[in-house]
Amino acid sequence: MPPPTVAHAPLILRAHFYPVKDGRACRAGVSHVHGAPIGGTITAMESPTFVRFQLGAQLRKAREQADVTAEEAAAAIEVTASTLRRIEAGRVGVKGPALNALLDRYGVTDAELRDTLLSMARTGKQRGWWAKYGDLPSSYRQYIGLESAAEEVQTFETLVVPGLLQTPAYARAMMAEDAFEPSPEAVDRRVTVRTHRQELISSGKLRLVAVLDEAVLRRQIGGAAVMADQLTALLDAGSRWNVTIQVIPFREGAYASMLSSFHILNFADGPSVVYIEGLTGDLYAEGEDVRRCTVVFNSLRAAALSPTDSAAMIEEIRGARLTE
């Protein structure tokens, strides 16, 4: 059998490996899924999270091509199958000796390829700025790492303002309602992280295209004054060259994927990734699922108001909040 190749290939990586009906992350209708510092220049292949994510994907592909089970691969490096799956999902890194053992088990003999994967493993062990916030969920830290390496994010939200556009007061009001009742200190740290993420927008390093349901604008989070300030922030963000905001009005009725928010992260140095957040587990998808979600996102943009008309609606709703 020839040694396996591990070129970028379509696959689905789940943070907690929950099933996705029909194997589809996005559908043209109801979704079945319930579920370097920012201040400097950073490319996808310099982001430890992005590199770890891609390394894990390639290791999983190599294992499957070699017809090796997760249990057999885990035994080769003396870890549990659960730990191996975390490596393949990009949740944790892998050290050189363990990586070499896996490549030996998978029959990967190409010296140049092995050197490349070992280099990726070294980069994946580095720490991003978000690592110091150790109390953040690991799935959220992974998303921040991928986001920091993206050149564009396309996001669809049905209920809340996207994190990259939230004001501190709006974010704080949302986090205060967390069912797990985080401490005031934990809320402060999360708000700080969210504000830090927004430097990607203010610095112009990231393009953001956001499609919002009208409910996002009308749901009063934090009170009338907080919402008025949040709507003002949306108007300010929409005036930036690298931010596009479109609103789907209530009068549009039913539309594609109206029950599921999702995010498409596009990279200059690698394949795009779809991220869907869920209560019991987050999902990352590549390949065909990215194409499917892109079709859905384009459908959402076609159903939405233009950026100019969307700004007019935001301004109208903001005016009503100011009089309350």
XYZ file of C-alpha atoms in Angstrom:
324
model
C 0.000 0.000 0.000
C 1.472 3.427 -0.928
C 2.021 5.875 1.919
C -1.049 8.017 2.516
C -1.142 11.616 1.448
C -2.736 14.193 3.671
C -3.684 17.072 1.427
C -6.539 19.282 2.579
C -9.667 17.166 2.307
C -13.323 17.696 3.251
C -14.087 16.619 6.783
C -16.161 17.537 9.795
C -14.471 18.147 13.141
C -16.700 18.416 16.193
C -15.484 19.894 19.439
C -17.371 17.205 21.371
C -18.109 14.779 18.523
C -21.875 15.041 18.543
C -23.673 13.692 15.457
C -24.943 15.983 12.739
C -28.001 14.759 10.881
C -27.407 14.176 7.182
C -23.742 15.135 7.782
C -24.645 18.707 6.980
C -23.632 21.760 8.924
C -25.914 24.130 6.974
C -29.000 23.542 4.914
C -31.193 25.795 2.803
C -33.927 25.676 5.414
C -33.963 24.661 9.064
C -30.540 23.634 10.349
C -30.228 20.257 12.062
C -27.311 21.462 14.173
C -28.117 22.545 17.718
C -25.325 22.991 18.733
C 0.853 36.424 17.371
C -1.059 39.131 19.417
C -3.984 40.885 17.827
C -2.018 44.106 17.809
C 0.471 42.720 15.250
C 0.221 41.214 11.820
C -0.692 37.532 11.966
C -1.319 35.050 9.182
C -3.243 31.809 9.452
C -0.114 29.680 9.423
C 1.349 31.791 12.254
C -1.690 31.242 14.470
C -1.048 28.331 16.851
C -4.756 27.483 16.979
C -5.188 27.449 13.202
C -2.052 25.350 12.717
C -3.104 22.906 15.442
C -6.549 22.639 13.863
C -5.082 21.879 10.432
C -2.491 19.452 11.813
C -5.210 17.538 13.630
C -7.299 17.381 10.469
C -4.399 15.997 8.469
C -3.567 13.420 11.140
C -7.148 12.232 11.157
C -7.132 11.934 7.370
C -3.838 9.995 7.452
C -5.212 7.640 10.103
C -8.370 6.966 8.122
C -6.408 6.388 4.920
C -4.186 3.929 6.775
C -7.294 2.141 8.103
C -6.146 2.575 11.703
C -8.770 2.944 14.423
C -8.609 5.711 16.997
C -7.995 3.099 19.672
C -5.077 1.580 17.757
C -3.529 4.998 17.116
C -3.973 5.983 20.753
C -2.209 2.813 21.878
C 0.760 3.696 19.659
C 1.398 6.853 21.679
C 0.069 5.536 25.016
C -2.890 7.877 25.382
C -6.626 7.310 25.502
C -8.778 7.351 22.384
C -10.453 10.455 23.798
C -7.103 12.271 23.933
C -6.329 11.226 20.367
C -9.642 12.662 19.204
C -8.823 15.912 20.981
C -5.527 16.026 19.054
C -7.364 15.397 15.787
C -9.900 18.109 16.620
C -7.087 20.602 17.246
C -8.083 21.002 20.874
C -4.646 20.010 22.192
C -1.190 19.862 20.653
C 1.034 16.860 20.060
C 4.753 16.581 20.834
C 7.367 15.530 18.307
C 7.993 11.966 19.564
C 4.262 11.205 19.678
C 3.753 12.713 16.235
C 6.582 10.626 14.797
C 5.054 7.517 16.345
C 1.687 8.295 14.767
C 3.234 8.925 11.346
C 5.146 5.637 11.624
C 1.914 3.825 12.509
C 0.141 5.439 9.547
C 2.937 4.563 7.133
C 3.821 8.166 6.273
C 7.389 7.959 4.946
C 7.727 11.181 2.915
C 10.535 13.060 4.731
C 9.455 16.509 3.558
C 5.872 15.901 4.640
C 6.975 14.637 8.040
C 9.175 17.721 8.542
C 6.249 19.967 7.634
C 3.938 18.264 10.111
C 6.597 18.407 12.833
C 7.004 22.137 12.189
C 3.233 22.540 12.464
C 3.301 20.673 15.774
C 5.935 23.076 17.142
C 3.931 26.122 16.044
C 0.764 24.608 17.501
C 2.362 24.438 20.950
C 2.796 28.207 21.125
C 0.399 30.317 23.167
C -1.838 33.070 21.871
C -2.800 36.190 23.836
C -6.037 34.494 24.943
C -4.175 31.672 26.733
C -3.785 33.785 29.867
C -7.552 33.663 30.338
C -7.493 30.092 31.547
C -11.100 30.056 32.762
C -12.480 30.465 29.235
C -14.058 27.313 27.765
C -11.529 25.511 25.578
C -13.912 25.606 22.610
C -14.126 29.404 22.926
C -10.334 29.718 23.123
C -10.075 27.620 19.984
C -12.542 29.876 18.179
C -10.631 33.009 19.226
C -7.438 31.489 17.865
C -9.029 30.718 14.509
C -10.707 34.121 14.373
C -7.382 35.864 14.996
C -5.948 34.186 11.888
C -8.920 34.800 9.581
C -9.014 37.498 6.912
C -12.832 37.528 6.776
C -15.686 36.347 8.964
C -19.197 35.945 7.612
C -21.634 35.684 10.500
C -25.369 35.136 10.796
C -27.148 35.822 14.083
C -30.810 35.330 14.895
C -31.012 36.609 18.485
C -27.966 38.563 19.665
C -25.428 41.045 18.341
C -22.254 39.293 17.136
C -19.477 39.362 19.738
C -17.199 41.408 17.467
C -19.790 44.212 17.501
C -21.018 44.127 21.108
C -20.522 47.056 23.467
C -19.081 46.210 26.899
C -22.405 47.036 28.580
C -24.364 44.801 26.196
C -21.870 41.952 26.637
C -21.952 42.347 30.406
C -25.762 42.280 30.467
C -25.779 39.051 28.457
C -23.129 37.354 30.566
C -24.889 38.344 33.798
C -27.804 36.119 32.755
C -25.610 33.031 32.338
C -27.389 30.095 34.024
C -24.079 29.072 35.622
C -23.861 32.438 37.404
C -20.239 33.454 36.741
C -18.587 35.630 39.363
C -18.257 39.379 38.710
C -14.528 38.823 38.186
C -15.207 36.129 35.571
C -17.638 38.438 33.780
C -15.013 41.198 33.770
C -12.456 38.866 32.202
C -14.883 37.739 29.512
C -15.811 41.312 28.653
C -12.101 42.153 28.427
C -11.543 39.239 26.052
C -14.479 40.313 23.877
C -13.143 43.867 23.726
C -9.679 42.560 22.816
C -11.161 40.511 19.987
C -12.709 43.667 18.560
C -9.267 45.111 17.880
C -9.314 42.913 14.776
C -12.074 45.157 13.452
C -10.759 48.518 14.653
C -7.287 47.768 13.258
C -8.677 46.754 9.873
C -7.076 43.301 10.029
C -10.404 41.504 9.654
C -13.342 41.976 7.303
C -16.745 41.255 8.843
C -19.981 40.615 6.972
C -22.861 40.280 9.451
C -26.439 39.327 8.634
C -28.818 39.903 11.545
C -32.447 39.020 12.107
C -34.524 42.067 13.065
C -35.072 40.374 16.435
C -31.421 41.140 17.260
C -32.213 44.852 17.102
C -35.487 44.710 18.999
C -34.557 42.326 21.832
C -33.930 44.673 24.752
C -30.802 43.401 26.476
C -29.601 45.478 29.416
C -32.400 48.040 29.170
C -33.304 50.813 26.759
C -30.155 52.886 27.325
C -27.814 49.926 26.815
C -29.670 48.956 23.645
C -29.577 52.516 22.315
C -25.809 52.588 22.813
C -25.489 49.161 21.189
C -27.475 50.276 18.153
C -25.280 53.387 17.907
C -22.233 51.101 17.964
C -23.722 49.048 15.116
C -24.200 52.206 13.064
C -20.612 53.264 13.765
C -19.292 49.813 12.867
C -21.303 49.732 9.660
C -19.586 52.909 8.510
C -16.182 51.167 8.533
C -14.745 49.989 5.239
C -14.242 46.472 6.589
C -17.707 45.939 8.128
C -20.956 45.182 6.303
C -24.203 44.851 8.272
C -27.474 43.674 6.758
C -30.793 43.072 8.518
C -33.494 40.564 7.591
C -36.804 42.285 8.469
C -39.698 40.479 10.118
C -41.803 41.041 7.016
C -39.509 38.682 5.105
C -41.191 35.748 6.843
C -39.421 32.374 6.758
C -35.916 32.186 5.319
C -32.957 29.810 5.076
C -31.432 28.547 8.338
C -33.582 30.834 10.459
C -33.212 28.571 13.508
C -29.428 28.340 13.487
C -26.731 30.986 13.727
C -23.333 30.193 12.190
C -19.985 31.732 11.298
C -17.800 31.169 8.226
C -14.113 31.938 8.770
C -12.084 32.533 5.605
C -8.282 32.384 5.653
C -5.629 33.587 3.241
C -3.408 30.567 3.900
C -5.822 27.679 4.247
C -9.324 26.284 3.704
C -12.321 28.029 5.184
C -13.997 26.748 8.341
C -17.615 26.886 9.523
C -18.268 27.280 13.236
C -21.612 26.621 14.926
C -21.991 27.116 18.666
C -24.268 24.783 20.594
C -25.374 24.400 24.201
C -23.916 20.899 24.522
C -21.104 21.077 21.983
C -19.608 23.231 19.248
C -19.076 22.145 15.669
C -16.354 22.955 13.159
C -16.794 21.909 9.540
C -14.720 22.134 6.368
C -14.971 21.131 2.729
C -18.442 20.552 1.313
C -20.075 21.939 4.442
C -18.348 25.283 3.897
C -19.714 25.395 0.355
C -23.207 24.556 1.623
C -23.085 27.208 4.344
C -21.764 29.765 1.862
C -24.775 29.098 -0.385
C -27.068 29.593 2.622
C -25.241 32.774 3.664
C -25.589 34.236 0.180
C -29.298 33.411 0.324
C -29.548 35.229 3.646
C -27.841 38.306 2.191
C -30.272 38.279 -0.721
C -33.215 38.146 1.708
C -31.807 40.966 3.856
C -32.088 44.699 3.376
C -29.195 46.473 1.709
C -26.533 47.889 4.041
C -27.986 51.390 3.510
C -31.563 50.332 4.231
C -30.353 48.239 7.169
C -28.656 51.304 8.676
C -31.904 53.221 8.262
C -33.808 50.519 10.160
C -31.195 50.478 12.934
C -31.427 54.270 13.199
C -35.231 54.114 13.404
C -35.200 51.511 16.167
C -32.455 53.418 17.973
C -34.578 56.577 17.908
C -37.436 54.678 19.545
C -35.096 53.438 22.287
C -33.892 56.950 23.028
C -37.435 58.092 23.730
C -38.171 55.270 26.191
